[in-house]
Amino acid sequence: MSLHINARTNSIVDLIGNTPLLRLRTVEQRAFGLTPNRLGGEDAPVEIWAKCEFQNPGGSVKDRAAKQIVMDALESGALTKDKILIDSTSGNTGVAYSMIGAALGLRVALVMPANVSMARKNITQAYGTEIIYSSELEGSDGAIRLVRKLVAEQPDKYFFPDQYGNAANPRAHYLGTGSEIIEALGDRVTHFTTGIGTTGTVIGTGRRLKEFNSNIEIIAIEPDDSLHGLEGLKHLPSSIVPAIWRPDGVIDRMLPMPTDEAWDAAERLVKEEGIFVGHSAGANVAGACQVAKEAGPGAVVVTVLPDRGDRYFQPMKWERHYAW
Ligand SMILES: Cc1ncc(COP(=O)(O)O)c(C=O)c1O
C-alpha cells in the first residue's frame, strides 16, 4: 500500500512511494543556452521533470526496492520473524532495510567493511540493526564474501535478499515509480533516463513506461569509467553484471557520465534550484539535460533524484570536495 498526500496511516512503511514530480526550470533553460532564471526569463521548449525519491522516509529511492523485497519475502514465507534479514550494503539499501525492519519488528544485520564511514554505521545502528564487520582491506567484495559465507553456514538463521538478483527490486519500480509517472504525465512523456546501480530503477520503470507507450525512449546512465565518484552507480563493463539487468526491449541506449559533470550538476541544483541531492542525482540531471538537448523542442524528459546531499558530508570514495 502507498499513500497520497494528507492520507493517514500507522506505519512509516506506508509512506514509501508516491513521491512528487518536480519540474527543473533552470535545468531546462540551461539545456537550451538560456540564462538560468527561477523568477522569470525565457522558457525553454522542453520539460525536464524529476521524481523526488529523496522524499521517501528512509531518504532514498532504495526504500521502494527494500519494501517490495521484504513484503514479497514475508508473503512467500522466505522471511519470518524468526529469521534475520542480512545483506552486505552500507549504503541507502542498508538504511532502507533498517527502517523497514524496525517498523515491522524484523531483525536486520548488515555486513560492512570496518572502515566504512561513521555516519553509515550510526544511521543503521540507530534503527537497531546489527553490524558485522568484514576486513577493511577487502572492501565491498570482502563484505559480499562474508555475507555469503555466513548465509551458507546457517541458512535457516538468515534471509539473504540479494537485491542484484531479486525480481522484487525492479517490480517495485514497475508497480510504483513507472505507474506514478504515467499517472502524473501520461502521454506527454517522451524520455526516461536514470543511473544504474542494481539497475532496478531503470529496468522496472522503463518496462512499465514501454508497456504504456513503446515510443518512450529509455536511457540508462552509467559512470564513464570504472574508477568514478558516483556513489550508488555502477560501471557495468568492469562490474559483476546484476542478474536483474535485462535490457532487451526496455533500454534504448546507454549514456556514459563523467564524474565531474555529475558533481557540477549536483552543485548547480543546490545553488540554482535549492535542491540538495547526491551525486547520482547530479548524474541523472546532467543526463536528462543532454537527452533534452539532443531530442529538441517538445521533449518531456523524466529523471530521478535518488537521495539527499547531506548523506555525503563524509565522501566515501571521491574526495574532490570535502564540503559543499
Ligand atoms: C544514491 C543512489 N543512486 C542511484 C542508485 C541506483 O539505483 P538502482 O539500484 O535502482 O539502479 C542507488 C542504488 O543503490 C543509490 O543508492
Short mmCIF file of C-alpha atoms and ligand atoms in Angstrom, two decimals:
data_model
loop_
_atom_site.label_atom_id
_atom_site.label_comp_id
_atom_site.label_asym_id
_atom_site.label_seq_id
_atom_site.Cartn_x
_atom_site.Cartn_y
_atom_site.Cartn_z
CA MET A 1 0.00 0.00 0.00
CA SER A 2 1.22 3.54 -0.66
CA LEU A 3 -0.44 6.76 0.21
CA HIS A 4 -1.37 10.12 -1.20
CA ILE A 5 -0.59 13.41 0.49
CA ASN A 6 -2.87 14.09 3.51
CA ALA A 7 -3.64 10.40 3.95
CA ARG A 8 -3.25 8.95 7.44
CA THR A 9 -1.51 5.75 8.38
CA ASN A 10 0.02 3.97 11.33
CA SER A 11 3.20 2.64 9.70
CA ILE A 12 6.10 4.57 8.22
CA VAL A 13 6.40 1.80 5.61
CA ASP A 14 3.17 3.08 4.04
CA LEU A 15 4.86 6.43 3.40
CA ILE A 16 7.22 4.86 0.85
CA GLY A 17 6.47 5.86 -2.74
CA ASN A 18 4.10 8.39 -4.30
CA THR A 19 6.92 10.90 -4.41
CA PRO A 20 6.35 14.28 -6.09
CA LEU A 21 7.48 15.12 -9.62
CA LEU A 22 9.39 18.37 -9.67
CA ARG A 23 9.94 20.47 -12.79
CA LEU A 24 13.54 21.72 -13.17
CA ARG A 25 13.17 25.05 -14.94
CA THR A 26 16.74 26.30 -14.65
CA VAL A 27 18.00 22.98 -15.98
CA GLU A 28 15.64 23.31 -18.96
CA GLN A 29 16.85 26.84 -19.58
CA ARG A 30 20.48 25.82 -19.32
CA ALA A 31 19.93 22.94 -21.78
CA PHE A 32 18.94 25.49 -24.40
CA GLY A 33 21.66 28.06 -23.68
CA LEU A 34 19.21 30.43 -21.96
CA THR A 35 20.21 32.31 -18.80
CA PRO A 36 19.03 30.25 -15.82
CA ASN A 37 16.37 32.29 -14.04
CA ARG A 38 13.94 30.92 -11.45
CA LEU A 39 11.86 34.07 -11.32
CA GLY A 40 11.20 34.55 -15.00
CA GLY A 41 13.35 34.58 -18.05
CA GLU A 42 12.62 32.80 -21.25
CA ASP A 43 11.07 29.32 -21.07
CA ALA A 44 12.94 26.51 -22.79
CA PRO A 45 10.99 24.48 -25.39
CA VAL A 46 11.39 21.26 -23.38
CA GLU A 47 10.28 19.95 -19.99
CA ILE A 48 12.55 18.18 -17.51
CA TRP A 49 10.85 16.54 -14.53
CA ALA A 50 12.47 14.79 -11.58
CA LYS A 51 10.96 12.19 -9.27
CA CYS A 52 11.84 13.27 -5.71
CA GLU A 53 12.92 9.93 -4.33
CA PHE A 54 14.84 11.63 -1.53
CA GLN A 55 11.40 12.25 -0.01
CA ASN A 56 10.97 8.60 0.86
CA PRO A 57 11.06 8.16 4.65
CA GLY A 58 14.44 6.38 4.65
CA GLY A 59 15.79 9.20 2.48
CA SER A 60 16.28 7.38 -0.80
CA VAL A 61 14.91 5.53 -3.81
CA LYS A 62 16.06 2.26 -2.21
CA ASP A 63 13.10 2.33 0.21
CA ARG A 64 10.93 1.15 -2.69
CA ALA A 65 13.02 -1.91 -3.57
CA ALA A 66 13.61 -2.85 0.07
CA LYS A 67 9.88 -2.66 0.85
CA GLN A 68 8.89 -4.83 -2.12
CA ILE A 69 11.64 -7.35 -1.33
CA VAL A 70 10.56 -7.62 2.32
CA MET A 71 6.82 -7.76 1.52
CA ASP A 72 7.30 -10.47 -1.14
CA ALA A 73 9.56 -12.49 1.16
CA LEU A 74 7.08 -12.28 4.04
CA GLU A 75 4.29 -13.38 1.72
CA SER A 76 6.24 -16.34 0.32
CA GLY A 77 7.48 -17.35 3.77
CA ALA A 78 11.16 -16.90 2.81
CA LEU A 79 11.34 -14.30 5.59
CA THR A 80 9.77 -14.86 9.00
CA LYS A 81 10.07 -13.12 12.37
CA ASP A 82 12.48 -15.87 13.43
CA LYS A 83 14.97 -15.08 10.68
CA ILE A 84 17.49 -12.29 10.35
CA LEU A 85 17.50 -10.26 7.14
CA ILE A 86 21.18 -10.00 6.25
CA ASP A 87 22.94 -8.12 3.46
CA SER A 88 26.26 -6.52 2.67
CA THR A 89 25.27 -2.96 1.95
CA SER A 90 26.41 0.08 3.87
CA GLY A 91 24.55 2.47 1.58
CA ASN A 92 20.96 3.50 1.03
CA THR A 93 19.66 -0.07 0.84
CA GLY A 94 21.07 -0.75 4.29
CA VAL A 95 19.23 2.27 5.67
CA ALA A 96 16.03 1.15 3.94
CA TYR A 97 16.22 -2.41 5.35
CA SER A 98 16.98 -0.99 8.78
CA MET A 99 14.00 1.35 8.74
CA ILE A 100 11.58 -1.28 7.44
CA GLY A 101 12.95 -3.88 9.87
CA ALA A 102 12.42 -1.54 12.82
CA ALA A 103 8.91 -0.64 11.63
CA LEU A 104 7.82 -4.26 11.11
CA GLY A 105 9.65 -5.82 14.06
CA LEU A 106 12.11 -7.77 11.91
CA ARG A 107 15.77 -8.31 12.79
CA VAL A 108 18.33 -6.86 10.35
CA ALA A 109 22.10 -7.43 10.15
CA LEU A 110 24.44 -5.66 7.74
CA VAL A 111 27.94 -6.74 6.85
CA MET A 112 30.23 -3.82 6.04
CA PRO A 113 33.95 -3.20 5.79
CA ALA A 114 35.35 -1.97 9.11
CA ASN A 115 36.45 1.33 7.58
CA VAL A 116 33.02 2.41 6.31
CA SER A 117 32.14 5.97 7.37
CA MET A 118 30.94 6.63 10.92
CA ALA A 119 27.75 8.21 9.55
CA ARG A 120 26.77 4.94 7.81
CA LYS A 121 27.33 2.94 10.99
CA ASN A 122 25.44 5.44 13.13
CA ILE A 123 22.40 5.72 10.87
CA THR A 124 21.83 1.97 10.54
CA GLN A 125 22.61 1.29 14.22
CA ALA A 126 20.08 3.94 15.26
CA TYR A 127 17.35 1.65 13.88
CA GLY A 128 18.66 -1.26 15.95
CA THR A 129 20.49 -3.01 13.10
CA GLU A 130 23.37 -5.30 13.99
CA ILE A 131 26.61 -4.52 12.15
CA ILE A 132 29.06 -7.31 11.34
CA TYR A 133 32.45 -6.04 10.21
CA SER A 134 34.43 -7.52 7.34
CA SER A 135 38.09 -6.80 6.62
CA GLU A 136 38.75 -3.20 5.69
CA LEU A 137 41.46 -4.47 3.36
CA GLU A 138 38.93 -6.30 1.19
CA GLY A 139 36.39 -3.50 0.58
CA SER A 140 32.83 -4.23 -0.50
CA ASP A 141 33.83 -7.53 -2.17
CA GLY A 142 35.06 -8.74 1.22
CA ALA A 143 31.67 -7.84 2.73
CA ILE A 144 29.88 -9.76 -0.03
CA ARG A 145 32.10 -12.82 0.53
CA LEU A 146 31.50 -12.71 4.30
CA VAL A 147 27.72 -12.41 3.99
CA ARG A 148 27.65 -15.37 1.60
CA LYS A 149 29.77 -17.42 3.99
CA LEU A 150 27.50 -16.60 6.95
CA VAL A 151 24.37 -17.49 4.99
CA ALA A 152 25.90 -20.74 3.67
CA GLU A 153 26.91 -21.78 7.19
CA GLN A 154 23.48 -21.09 8.74
CA PRO A 155 20.84 -20.95 6.00
CA ASP A 156 17.95 -21.34 8.46
CA LYS A 157 19.05 -18.37 10.53
CA TYR A 158 19.17 -15.83 7.73
CA PHE A 159 17.15 -14.39 4.87
CA PHE A 160 19.52 -13.03 2.20
CA PRO A 161 17.52 -10.76 -0.14
CA ASP A 162 20.18 -10.33 -2.90
CA GLN A 163 18.90 -7.07 -4.38
CA TYR A 164 21.01 -7.61 -7.53
CA GLY A 165 19.13 -10.76 -8.42
CA ASN A 166 15.76 -10.24 -6.74
CA ALA A 167 12.87 -9.61 -9.18
CA ALA A 168 11.04 -7.68 -6.44
CA ASN A 169 13.58 -4.88 -6.92
CA PRO A 170 12.56 -3.90 -10.48
CA ARG A 171 8.95 -4.81 -9.69
CA ALA A 172 8.87 -2.09 -7.02
CA HIS A 173 9.57 0.42 -9.78
CA TYR A 174 7.26 -1.25 -12.29
CA LEU A 175 4.35 -1.04 -9.84
CA GLY A 176 5.39 2.24 -8.21
CA THR A 177 7.75 4.67 -9.95
CA GLY A 178 6.65 3.85 -13.50
CA SER A 179 2.91 3.88 -12.74
CA GLU A 180 3.23 7.12 -10.80
CA ILE A 181 4.98 8.84 -13.72
CA ILE A 182 2.22 7.69 -16.07
CA GLU A 183 -0.42 8.91 -13.63
CA ALA A 184 1.24 12.34 -13.40
CA LEU A 185 2.30 12.98 -17.00
CA GLY A 186 0.58 10.30 -19.10
CA ASP A 187 1.03 10.55 -22.85
CA ARG A 188 3.27 13.57 -22.59
CA VAL A 189 6.41 11.66 -21.51
CA THR A 190 8.91 11.23 -24.35
CA HIS A 191 12.04 10.08 -22.46
CA PHE A 192 13.02 8.49 -19.15
CA THR A 193 16.62 8.45 -18.00
CA THR A 194 18.31 7.39 -14.77
CA GLY A 195 21.60 6.00 -13.48
CA ILE A 196 22.24 2.31 -12.90
CA GLY A 197 23.28 0.71 -9.61
CA THR A 198 21.49 -2.58 -9.12
CA THR A 199 19.59 -1.45 -12.30
CA GLY A 200 16.23 -1.96 -10.55
CA THR A 201 15.03 1.61 -11.10
CA VAL A 202 15.70 1.81 -14.83
CA ILE A 203 14.55 -1.74 -15.63
CA GLY A 204 11.30 -1.61 -13.62
CA THR A 205 10.32 1.95 -14.51
CA GLY A 206 11.45 1.50 -18.11
CA ARG A 207 9.43 -1.69 -18.53
CA ARG A 208 6.27 -0.05 -17.24
CA LEU A 209 6.72 3.03 -19.45
CA LYS A 210 7.44 0.91 -22.56
CA GLU A 211 4.27 -1.09 -21.96
CA PHE A 212 2.34 2.16 -21.71
CA ASN A 213 3.90 3.66 -24.84
CA SER A 214 6.69 1.89 -26.70
CA ASN A 215 7.82 5.20 -28.21
CA ILE A 216 9.07 6.46 -24.85
CA GLU A 217 12.85 6.29 -25.04
CA ILE A 218 14.64 4.75 -22.05
CA ILE A 219 18.23 5.83 -21.48
CA ALA A 220 20.43 4.21 -18.81
CA ILE A 221 23.17 6.42 -17.39
CA GLU A 222 26.40 4.78 -16.26
CA PRO A 223 29.69 6.20 -14.96
CA ASP A 224 32.13 6.63 -17.87
CA ASP A 225 34.93 4.85 -16.05
CA SER A 226 35.48 2.01 -13.60
CA LEU A 227 37.11 4.47 -11.19
CA HIS A 228 34.39 7.01 -10.54
CA GLY A 229 32.93 9.09 -7.75
CA LEU A 230 29.22 8.44 -8.26
CA GLU A 231 28.06 6.67 -5.13
CA GLY A 232 25.25 4.24 -5.87
CA LEU A 233 26.08 3.86 -9.58
CA LYS A 234 27.84 1.01 -11.38
CA HIS A 235 30.12 0.89 -14.40
CA LEU A 236 28.79 -2.33 -15.93
CA PRO A 237 31.78 -3.30 -18.16
CA SER A 238 34.00 -3.55 -15.07
CA SER A 239 31.39 -4.92 -12.64
CA ILE A 240 29.61 -8.14 -11.87
CA VAL A 241 26.51 -7.66 -14.05
CA PRO A 242 23.33 -7.80 -11.88
CA ALA A 243 21.02 -10.71 -12.73
CA ILE A 244 18.06 -8.29 -12.90
CA TRP A 245 19.75 -6.34 -15.73
CA ARG A 246 17.56 -7.50 -18.64
CA PRO A 247 17.86 -4.59 -21.07
CA ASP A 248 16.23 -6.23 -24.12
CA GLY A 249 13.06 -4.41 -25.13
CA VAL A 250 13.48 -1.88 -22.33
CA ILE A 251 16.74 0.06 -22.68
CA ASP A 252 17.21 2.02 -25.90
CA ARG A 253 20.71 3.25 -25.17
CA MET A 254 23.41 3.86 -22.59
CA LEU A 255 24.69 7.31 -21.71
CA PRO A 256 28.22 7.48 -20.22
CA MET A 257 28.59 10.12 -17.49
CA PRO A 258 31.85 11.68 -16.30
CA THR A 259 32.06 12.15 -12.51
CA ASP A 260 32.94 15.84 -12.79
CA GLU A 261 29.89 16.61 -14.93
CA ALA A 262 27.61 14.92 -12.41
CA TRP A 263 29.20 16.71 -9.43
CA ASP A 264 28.88 20.05 -11.23
CA ALA A 265 25.19 19.39 -11.96
CA ALA A 266 24.59 18.49 -8.29
CA GLU A 267 26.26 21.73 -7.19
CA ARG A 268 24.15 23.78 -9.61
CA LEU A 269 20.97 22.07 -8.41
CA VAL A 270 21.55 23.11 -4.82
CA LYS A 271 22.63 26.67 -5.71
CA GLU A 272 20.18 27.42 -8.51
CA GLU A 273 17.12 25.35 -7.55
CA GLY A 274 17.59 24.85 -3.79
CA ILE A 275 17.59 21.06 -4.31
CA PHE A 276 20.33 19.48 -2.19
CA VAL A 277 20.81 16.00 -3.62
CA GLY A 278 23.53 13.36 -4.00
CA HIS A 279 25.87 12.88 -6.92
CA SER A 280 23.85 10.21 -8.66
CA ALA A 281 21.07 12.82 -8.84
CA GLY A 282 23.61 15.16 -10.42
CA ALA A 283 24.42 12.43 -12.96
CA ASN A 284 20.72 11.96 -13.70
CA VAL A 285 20.05 15.66 -14.19
CA ALA A 286 23.14 16.15 -16.35
CA GLY A 287 21.96 13.16 -18.39
CA ALA A 288 18.39 14.48 -18.65
CA CYS A 289 19.77 17.82 -19.84
CA GLN A 290 21.79 16.09 -22.57
CA VAL A 291 18.84 13.95 -23.63
CA ALA A 292 16.56 17.03 -23.83
CA LYS A 293 19.12 18.92 -25.88
CA GLU A 294 19.52 16.05 -28.34
CA ALA A 295 15.76 15.43 -28.61
CA GLY A 296 14.99 19.11 -29.21
CA PRO A 297 11.78 21.12 -28.80
CA GLY A 298 8.78 19.23 -27.46
CA ALA A 299 10.77 16.71 -25.41
CA VAL A 300 9.34 15.81 -21.99
CA VAL A 301 12.15 14.11 -20.09
CA VAL A 302 11.69 12.43 -16.72
CA THR A 303 14.52 11.53 -14.36
CA VAL A 304 15.08 10.64 -10.70
CA LEU A 305 16.64 12.36 -7.67
CA PRO A 306 17.67 9.23 -5.71
CA ASP A 307 18.81 10.74 -2.40
CA ARG A 308 19.74 13.87 -0.46
CA GLY A 309 23.12 15.57 -0.44
CA ASP A 310 23.60 15.63 3.30
CA ARG A 311 24.21 11.89 3.21
CA TYR A 312 27.59 12.69 1.61
CA PHE A 313 29.12 15.11 4.08
CA GLN A 314 31.74 12.46 4.51
CA PRO A 315 32.53 11.45 0.91
CA MET A 316 33.26 7.76 0.61
CA LYS A 317 35.43 7.40 -2.46
CA TRP A 318 35.75 10.60 -4.38
CA GLU A 319 37.25 13.45 -2.44
CA ARG A 320 37.39 16.32 -4.92
CA HIS A 321 35.31 18.33 -2.46
CA TYR A 322 35.01 17.84 1.27
CA ALA A 323 32.24 20.35 1.78
CA TRP A 324 29.53 21.85 -0.42
C1 LIG B 1 22.30 7.20 -4.44
C2 LIG B 1 21.87 6.14 -5.40
N1 LIG B 1 21.63 6.49 -6.67
C3 LIG B 1 21.26 5.59 -7.59
C4 LIG B 1 21.13 4.25 -7.28
C5 LIG B 1 20.77 3.27 -8.37
O1 LIG B 1 19.52 2.72 -8.26
P1 LIG B 1 19.26 1.22 -8.74
O2 LIG B 1 19.94 0.32 -7.74
O3 LIG B 1 17.78 1.06 -8.71
O4 LIG B 1 19.85 1.04 -10.10
C6 LIG B 1 21.37 3.85 -5.97
C7 LIG B 1 21.27 2.43 -5.62
O5 LIG B 1 21.81 1.95 -4.66
C8 LIG B 1 21.73 4.81 -5.00
O6 LIG B 1 21.98 4.46 -3.72
#
